[in-house]
């Protein structure tokens, strides 16, 4: 008869009423006081459930002292009993931990399989969505669809041609009197910061004539802020969902949302609502004539709208979701950046793909220079700005600013490029005489978007809280 804990013959044997196992009385009582369970079966157990077994009593000698061999043996026996009890407990805990680990690994493997299946179904749904036209007609051969739903009207084509001709015959433009210089720009500091206009704002538009800022936020609220009066002068509702972009078309405010709606406002009142994207509208751009609006979205398409009639003119599908949009200054080219790290350039009139520029990652910002030769772009997770020469279809400059980039904006003369990011605003200057780049301004104003003010004598920045900060010389 051996103890189930120590494995030795017990001096005072007791048996469990529940499991029937035999234990050394002092060992099982110590275990029950600490754990309240049967050490073998794990059932609830108390000292009342222990039955002392009658065996021949062995008279133990008086407790020895530690000065003799018998006393040392007694101490070693007690230590051995404690070690045996602890070892038994550790083995039980190890077995339980192994079972829990096995269960957790099984659940993790099952979760990974479910996620992989759902990701595959999501990608298939997105691919199917990209092949559906605005009228729900799917491309039968499975190729990326390029659809011209209506086509630009003859009047819109005439407008594009007139804008292009005007740009081609204007010649080199002299720098206007009073335009900002590199020396003046280097003295720019924050001179004013507005209250929070719209929470989680992603972009804004500046009307230089009225000095009004248009900005939208997370809940679809759109506000017009007067830079001159330093107050909110209008408030509108762009509908449900976050406002993704905002632009001015003359005195008309235009907003796009994550739900795919585009709304036009005049004097604070909604005058038109446009739709056509199957999903989020990621960016908008206004044609130099002011009569054509472009939008791009996650449904891999770009859409042109005729603002003279407030109707959709054409929708063209590409191979990847689009993130940025910009018109060439002469109005005959339209550029769209995508998550496939490509900038696709299209002919506005025919919707044919004129050129593709490969970048290092998804395009997050893009801006044409007014000289019509350069295109500045920035890719996600990149700290450099690529300057593309449209004549060579190649990068001619790479401006490394050593910090993340959120937005780009050329000013009117094409000398200065404003670069916004979470680390601040940087302005790069290109000197036509020396053909070299310099950095006249570096301001630690975190920004998600940036615009040039009148005559370039101010820079307006938007932060993530929806506040507008004005940089200018004091």
C-alpha positions as CSV (number, residue, x, y, z in Angstrom):
1,X,0.0,0.0,0.0
2,X,1.7,3.2,-1.3
3,X,0.9,6.9,-1.1
4,X,-0.4,8.2,-4.4
5,X,1.6,11.4,-3.8
6,X,5.0,10.3,-2.5
7,X,5.0,6.8,-3.8
8,X,6.1,5.5,-0.5
9,X,4.5,3.4,2.2
10,X,2.5,5.8,4.4
11,X,3.0,5.9,8.1
12,X,-0.6,7.2,8.7
13,X,-2.5,6.0,5.7
14,X,-5.9,7.6,4.8
15,X,-8.2,6.9,1.8
16,X,-10.3,9.3,-0.2
17,X,-14.0,8.5,-0.1
18,X,-14.3,9.9,-3.7
19,X,-11.4,8.4,-5.6
20,X,-10.4,5.5,-3.3
21,X,-6.7,6.4,-3.5
22,X,-4.5,6.0,-0.4
23,X,-2.4,8.9,0.8
24,X,0.0,9.8,3.6
25,X,-2.3,11.8,6.0
26,X,0.0,14.8,6.5
27,X,0.7,15.1,2.7
28,X,-3.0,14.9,1.6
29,X,-4.1,17.3,4.4
30,X,-1.5,19.8,3.3
31,X,-2.6,19.5,-0.3
32,X,-6.3,19.8,0.5
33,X,-5.8,22.9,2.6
34,X,-4.0,24.6,-0.3
35,X,-6.0,23.4,-3.3
36,X,-9.3,21.9,-2.0
37,X,-9.2,19.1,-4.6
38,X,-8.2,15.5,-5.0
39,X,-4.7,15.5,-6.4
40,X,-5.4,12.5,-8.6
41,X,-8.9,13.1,-10.0
42,X,-9.2,16.9,-9.5
43,X,-12.6,16.5,-7.7
44,X,-13.5,18.7,-4.8
45,X,-12.2,17.2,-1.6
46,X,-12.1,18.1,2.1
47,X,-10.5,16.5,5.1
48,X,-14.0,15.1,6.1
49,X,-13.8,13.0,3.0
50,X,-10.6,11.2,4.2
51,X,-10.9,7.9,6.0
52,X,-8.1,6.7,8.2
53,X,-7.0,3.2,7.6
54,X,-6.2,0.8,10.4
55,X,-2.7,-0.7,10.2
56,X,-0.2,-1.9,12.6
57,X,1.2,1.1,14.4
58,X,4.9,1.6,14.4
59,X,6.2,3.4,17.4
60,X,8.3,6.3,16.2
61,X,11.2,7.4,18.3
62,X,11.2,10.7,20.0
63,X,12.0,13.6,17.6
64,X,15.7,13.6,17.1
65,X,17.9,16.6,17.0
66,X,19.9,17.7,14.0
67,X,23.1,16.6,15.7
68,X,22.6,12.9,14.9
69,X,22.2,10.9,11.8
70,X,18.6,9.9,12.5
71,X,17.6,13.5,12.9
72,X,19.2,14.4,9.6
73,X,17.4,11.5,7.9
74,X,14.1,12.8,9.3
75,X,14.8,16.3,7.9
76,X,15.7,14.8,4.5
77,X,12.5,12.8,4.7
78,X,10.4,15.9,5.2
79,X,12.2,17.7,2.4
80,X,11.6,14.7,0.1
81,X,7.9,14.7,1.0
82,X,7.7,18.4,0.1
83,X,9.6,18.0,-3.1
84,X,7.4,15.0,-4.1
85,X,4.3,17.1,-3.5
86,X,5.6,20.0,-5.5
87,X,6.7,17.8,-8.4
88,X,3.3,16.1,-8.6
89,X,1.6,19.6,-8.7
90,X,4.0,20.8,-11.5
91,X,3.3,17.7,-13.5
92,X,-0.4,18.3,-13.3
93,X,0.0,22.0,-14.3
94,X,2.2,21.0,-17.2
95,X,-0.4,18.5,-18.5
96,X,-3.1,21.2,-18.3
97,X,-1.0,23.8,-20.0
98,X,-0.2,21.4,-22.9
99,X,-3.9,20.8,-23.3
100,X,-4.7,24.6,-23.3
101,X,-1.8,25.3,-25.8
102,X,-3.1,22.5,-28.1
103,X,-6.6,24.1,-28.1
104,X,-5.3,27.6,-28.7
105,X,-3.2,26.4,-31.7
106,X,-6.1,24.6,-33.2
107,X,-8.3,27.7,-32.8
108,X,-5.6,29.9,-34.3
109,X,-5.2,27.6,-37.3
110,X,-9.0,27.7,-37.8
111,X,-9.1,31.5,-37.6
112,X,-6.2,31.8,-40.1
113,X,-8.1,29.6,-42.6
114,X,-11.3,31.6,-42.1
115,X,-9.5,34.9,-42.7
116,X,-7.8,33.5,-45.8
117,X,-11.1,32.4,-47.2
118,X,-12.8,35.7,-46.4
119,X,-9.9,37.7,-47.9
120,X,-10.2,35.6,-51.1
121,X,-13.9,36.3,-51.3
122,X,-13.3,40.0,-50.7
123,X,-10.7,40.2,-53.5
124,X,-13.0,38.3,-55.9
125,X,-15.9,40.7,-55.1
126,X,-13.7,43.7,-55.7
127,X,-12.5,42.3,-59.0
128,X,-16.1,41.6,-60.1
129,X,-17.1,45.1,-59.0
130,X,-14.3,46.6,-61.1
131,X,-15.8,44.9,-64.2
132,X,-19.2,46.3,-63.8
133,X,-20.2,49.5,-65.6
134,X,-22.4,52.2,-64.3
135,X,-25.3,50.4,-65.9
136,X,-24.5,47.0,-64.3
137,X,-23.1,45.4,-67.6
138,X,-20.2,43.1,-66.9
139,X,-17.3,42.6,-69.3
140,X,-17.6,39.2,-70.7
141,X,-13.9,38.5,-71.5
142,X,-12.7,39.3,-68.0
143,X,-10.3,42.0,-69.0
144,X,-10.2,45.4,-67.2
145,X,-13.1,47.4,-68.6
146,X,-12.7,50.8,-70.2
147,X,-16.2,52.2,-70.8
148,X,-17.1,55.5,-72.3
149,X,-20.7,55.7,-71.0
150,X,-21.7,58.9,-72.7
151,X,-18.6,60.7,-73.9
152,X,-17.8,64.3,-73.7
153,X,-20.3,66.6,-75.4
154,X,-19.2,68.6,-78.4
155,X,-19.3,71.7,-76.3
156,X,-17.0,70.1,-73.7
157,X,-14.6,69.0,-76.4
158,X,-14.5,72.5,-77.8
159,X,-13.8,73.8,-74.3
160,X,-10.8,71.4,-73.9
161,X,-9.5,72.4,-77.3
162,X,-9.9,76.1,-76.5
163,X,-8.1,75.7,-73.2
164,X,-5.2,73.8,-74.8
165,X,-4.9,76.4,-77.5
166,X,-4.9,79.3,-75.0
167,X,-2.2,77.6,-73.0
168,X,0.0,76.9,-76.1
169,X,-0.1,80.5,-77.3
170,X,0.4,82.2,-73.9
171,X,4.2,82.0,-74.0
172,X,6.5,82.3,-71.0
173,X,4.8,84.1,-68.2
174,X,6.7,86.7,-66.3
175,X,6.7,86.5,-62.5
176,X,3.9,88.9,-61.4
177,X,4.9,91.9,-59.4
178,X,4.7,91.4,-55.7
179,X,5.0,87.6,-56.0
180,X,6.8,85.8,-53.1
181,X,10.5,85.4,-53.4
182,X,12.8,82.8,-51.8
183,X,14.1,85.4,-49.3
184,X,10.6,86.4,-48.2
185,X,9.5,82.7,-48.1
186,X,12.4,81.8,-45.7
187,X,10.9,84.2,-43.1
188,X,7.5,82.5,-43.1
189,X,6.2,81.6,-39.6
190,X,2.7,80.6,-38.3
191,X,0.7,83.9,-38.0
192,X,-2.7,82.4,-37.4
193,X,-4.4,79.2,-36.5
194,X,-8.2,78.6,-36.7
195,X,-10.3,76.6,-34.4
196,X,-11.0,73.0,-35.3
197,X,-13.3,73.3,-38.3
198,X,-14.0,69.6,-39.0
199,X,-12.7,66.6,-37.2
200,X,-10.5,64.1,-39.1
201,X,-10.4,66.3,-42.2
202,X,-8.3,64.9,-45.1
203,X,-8.2,67.8,-47.6
204,X,-9.4,71.3,-48.1
205,X,-9.8,73.9,-50.9
206,X,-8.9,77.5,-51.0
207,X,-10.8,80.2,-53.0
208,X,-8.1,82.8,-53.5
209,X,-10.5,85.4,-54.7
210,X,-12.8,85.3,-51.6
211,X,-10.0,84.0,-49.4
212,X,-12.4,81.2,-48.3
213,X,-11.4,77.7,-47.2
214,X,-13.7,74.7,-47.8
215,X,-13.1,71.8,-45.5
216,X,-15.1,68.6,-44.7
217,X,-14.8,66.1,-41.8
218,X,-15.7,62.7,-40.5
219,X,-19.4,63.1,-40.2
220,X,-20.1,64.7,-43.6
221,X,-20.2,68.2,-42.2
222,X,-18.7,70.8,-44.5
223,X,-17.7,74.3,-43.4
224,X,-16.5,77.5,-45.2
225,X,-14.0,79.4,-43.2
226,X,-13.1,83.0,-44.1
227,X,-9.3,83.5,-43.8
228,X,-9.8,87.3,-43.9
229,X,-12.5,87.4,-41.2
230,X,-11.1,84.4,-39.3
231,X,-14.5,82.9,-38.7
232,X,-16.9,80.2,-40.1
233,X,-19.3,81.8,-42.6
234,X,-21.2,78.7,-43.9
235,X,-22.0,75.2,-42.9
236,X,-23.4,72.4,-45.2
237,X,-24.0,68.7,-45.1
238,X,-22.3,66.5,-47.7
239,X,-24.4,63.5,-46.7
240,X,-23.5,60.4,-44.7
241,X,-19.9,59.3,-44.4
242,X,-16.5,61.0,-44.3
243,X,-15.7,63.8,-46.7
244,X,-12.8,62.7,-48.8
245,X,-12.1,65.7,-50.9
246,X,-13.2,69.3,-51.5
247,X,-12.7,71.8,-54.3
248,X,-13.9,75.2,-55.5
249,X,-15.4,75.6,-59.0
250,X,-15.6,79.4,-59.0
251,X,-18.0,80.2,-56.2
252,X,-19.5,76.7,-56.1
253,X,-18.3,74.3,-53.4
254,X,-17.9,70.7,-54.4
255,X,-17.4,67.8,-52.0
256,X,-17.0,64.0,-52.3
257,X,-17.6,61.3,-49.7
258,X,-16.6,57.8,-48.7
259,X,-20.0,56.6,-49.8
260,X,-19.4,57.7,-53.4
261,X,-21.6,60.8,-53.5
262,X,-20.5,64.2,-55.0
263,X,-22.5,67.3,-54.1
264,X,-22.4,70.8,-55.4
265,X,-23.3,73.8,-53.2
266,X,-23.9,77.4,-54.1
267,X,-24.3,80.1,-51.4
268,X,-24.6,77.3,-48.9
269,X,-27.4,75.5,-50.7
270,X,-27.2,72.2,-52.5
271,X,-27.7,72.6,-56.2
272,X,-26.7,69.2,-57.5
273,X,-25.9,65.7,-56.4
274,X,-23.7,63.4,-58.6
275,X,-23.0,59.7,-58.3
276,X,-21.4,57.0,-60.5
277,X,-18.7,55.4,-58.4
278,X,-19.4,52.0,-56.8
279,X,-17.6,52.9,-53.5
280,X,-15.4,55.6,-52.1
281,X,-14.5,58.7,-54.1
282,X,-10.8,59.1,-53.2
283,X,-10.0,62.4,-55.0
284,X,-11.3,65.1,-57.4
285,X,-9.8,67.5,-59.8
286,X,-11.1,70.6,-61.7
287,X,-10.3,71.2,-65.4
288,X,-8.5,74.5,-66.0
289,X,-11.6,75.7,-67.9
290,X,-13.7,75.2,-64.7
291,X,-16.4,73.4,-66.7
292,X,-15.3,69.8,-66.2
293,X,-15.0,67.9,-62.9
294,X,-13.0,64.7,-62.6
295,X,-13.3,62.1,-59.8
296,X,-11.5,58.9,-59.1
297,X,-12.4,56.0,-56.8
298,X,-11.7,52.6,-55.3
299,X,-13.9,51.0,-58.0
300,X,-10.9,51.5,-60.4
301,X,-12.6,54.2,-62.5
302,X,-12.4,57.9,-63.2
303,X,-15.4,59.9,-64.1
304,X,-15.8,63.3,-66.0
305,X,-18.8,65.5,-65.1
306,X,-20.0,68.4,-67.2
307,X,-20.5,71.2,-64.7
308,X,-22.5,73.3,-67.2
309,X,-25.3,70.7,-67.0
310,X,-24.3,68.9,-63.8
311,X,-24.3,65.5,-65.4
312,X,-21.9,62.7,-65.8
313,X,-20.2,62.7,-69.2
314,X,-17.9,59.7,-69.2
315,X,-16.6,56.9,-67.0
316,X,-13.4,55.0,-67.7
317,X,-12.3,51.8,-65.9
318,X,-8.6,51.0,-65.2
319,X,-6.7,48.1,-63.8
320,X,-6.4,49.3,-60.1
321,X,-8.1,51.4,-57.5
322,X,-7.3,55.1,-58.0
323,X,-6.2,57.4,-55.2
324,X,-5.2,60.8,-56.7
325,X,-6.2,63.0,-59.7
326,X,-4.9,66.0,-61.5
327,X,-5.4,67.9,-64.8
328,X,-2.5,69.1,-66.9
329,X,-2.4,73.0,-67.0
330,X,-3.4,73.0,-70.7
331,X,-6.4,70.8,-70.0
332,X,-5.8,68.1,-72.6
333,X,-4.2,65.5,-70.2
334,X,-5.6,63.9,-67.1
335,X,-3.4,62.0,-64.6
336,X,-4.7,59.4,-62.0
337,X,-2.5,57.7,-59.4
338,X,-3.3,54.2,-58.2
339,X,-2.6,51.7,-55.5
340,X,-0.6,49.7,-58.2
341,X,2.2,52.3,-57.9
342,X,1.4,53.7,-61.4
343,X,0.5,57.2,-62.6
344,X,-1.8,56.8,-65.6
345,X,-2.0,59.7,-68.0
346,X,-5.1,59.9,-70.3
347,X,-6.2,62.1,-73.2
348,X,-9.2,64.0,-71.9
349,X,-11.1,64.0,-75.2
350,X,-10.5,60.4,-76.3
351,X,-9.9,58.7,-72.9
352,X,-6.9,56.9,-74.4
353,X,-4.0,56.0,-72.2
354,X,-1.2,58.3,-73.2
355,X,1.5,57.2,-70.8
356,X,2.2,55.3,-67.5
357,X,4.8,56.3,-64.9
358,X,5.9,53.6,-62.5
359,X,6.6,54.6,-58.8
360,X,7.8,52.7,-55.7
361,X,4.4,52.3,-54.0
362,X,0.7,53.5,-54.0
363,X,0.5,57.1,-55.1
364,X,-0.7,59.4,-52.3
365,X,0.0,62.8,-53.8
366,X,0.4,64.4,-57.2
367,X,0.6,67.9,-58.7
368,X,1.3,69.3,-62.1
369,X,3.7,72.3,-62.4
370,X,2.3,75.3,-64.2
371,X,5.1,75.1,-66.7
372,X,3.4,72.0,-68.1
373,X,6.6,70.0,-68.2
374,X,6.9,68.7,-64.6
375,X,4.7,66.4,-62.5
376,X,5.5,66.0,-58.9
377,X,4.4,62.8,-57.1
378,X,4.9,61.0,-53.8
379,X,4.4,57.3,-53.0
380,X,3.1,55.8,-49.8
381,X,5.8,55.1,-47.1
382,X,8.3,57.2,-49.2
383,X,10.2,60.2,-47.9
384,X,11.1,61.6,-51.4
385,X,9.2,63.5,-54.1
386,X,9.7,62.4,-57.7
387,X,9.8,65.2,-60.3
388,X,8.8,63.7,-63.7
389,X,9.6,65.3,-67.0
390,X,6.6,64.7,-69.2
391,X,8.7,65.1,-72.4
392,X,11.1,62.3,-71.3
393,X,8.6,60.3,-69.3
394,X,11.3,59.9,-66.7
395,X,12.3,61.2,-63.2
396,X,14.6,64.1,-63.5
397,X,14.8,65.0,-59.8
398,X,14.2,63.2,-56.6
399,X,13.7,65.5,-53.6
400,X,14.4,63.6,-50.3
401,X,12.9,65.4,-47.4
402,X,13.6,62.7,-44.8
403,X,10.0,62.6,-43.5
404,X,6.7,61.1,-44.6
405,X,4.6,63.0,-47.2
406,X,0.9,63.7,-47.2
407,X,0.3,66.3,-49.9
408,X,2.0,68.4,-52.7
409,X,1.2,71.7,-54.2
410,X,3.0,73.8,-56.9
411,X,2.5,77.6,-56.8
412,X,1.5,79.6,-59.9
413,X,4.9,80.4,-61.3
414,X,6.3,76.8,-60.9
415,X,9.2,77.9,-58.8
416,X,8.1,76.6,-55.5
417,X,6.8,73.2,-54.5
418,X,5.1,72.9,-51.1
419,X,5.3,69.5,-49.4
420,X,3.1,68.7,-46.4
421,X,3.5,65.8,-43.9
422,X,3.1,64.8,-40.3
423,X,6.5,66.3,-39.6
424,X,5.7,69.7,-41.0
425,X,5.7,71.8,-44.2
426,X,8.7,72.1,-46.5
427,X,9.1,74.3,-49.6
428,X,11.5,73.3,-52.3
429,X,12.7,76.1,-54.7
430,X,13.9,75.5,-58.3
431,X,16.1,78.2,-59.7
432,X,15.9,78.5,-63.5
433,X,19.2,80.4,-63.6
434,X,21.3,77.8,-61.7
435,X,19.0,74.8,-62.4
436,X,19.4,73.8,-58.8
437,X,17.0,73.0,-56.0
438,X,17.1,74.6,-52.5
439,X,15.0,74.5,-49.4
440,X,14.0,78.0,-48.3
441,X,11.4,77.0,-45.8
442,X,11.0,74.2,-43.3
443,X,8.2,74.7,-40.8
444,X,7.3,72.2,-38.0
445,X,3.5,72.5,-38.6
446,X,2.1,68.9,-39.0
447,X,-0.2,68.9,-42.0
448,X,-2.3,66.6,-44.1
449,X,-2.9,69.2,-46.9
450,X,-1.3,72.4,-48.1
451,X,-2.3,75.3,-50.4
452,X,-0.7,78.5,-51.6
453,X,-2.3,81.8,-50.8
454,X,-2.7,84.9,-53.0
455,X,0.5,85.9,-54.8
456,X,2.3,83.1,-52.9
457,X,2.6,85.4,-49.9
458,X,1.0,82.8,-47.6
459,X,0.8,79.1,-47.2
460,X,-2.3,77.5,-45.6
461,X,-2.0,74.1,-43.9
462,X,-4.6,71.7,-42.7
463,X,-3.9,69.4,-39.7
464,X,-5.7,66.2,-38.6
465,X,-7.8,68.1,-36.1
466,X,-9.3,70.2,-38.9
467,X,-7.5,73.5,-38.0
468,X,-6.1,75.8,-40.7
469,X,-2.7,77.3,-39.9
470,X,-1.5,80.2,-42.0
471,X,2.3,80.6,-42.7
472,X,3.4,84.1,-43.7
473,X,5.9,86.8,-43.0
474,X,5.1,89.0,-40.0
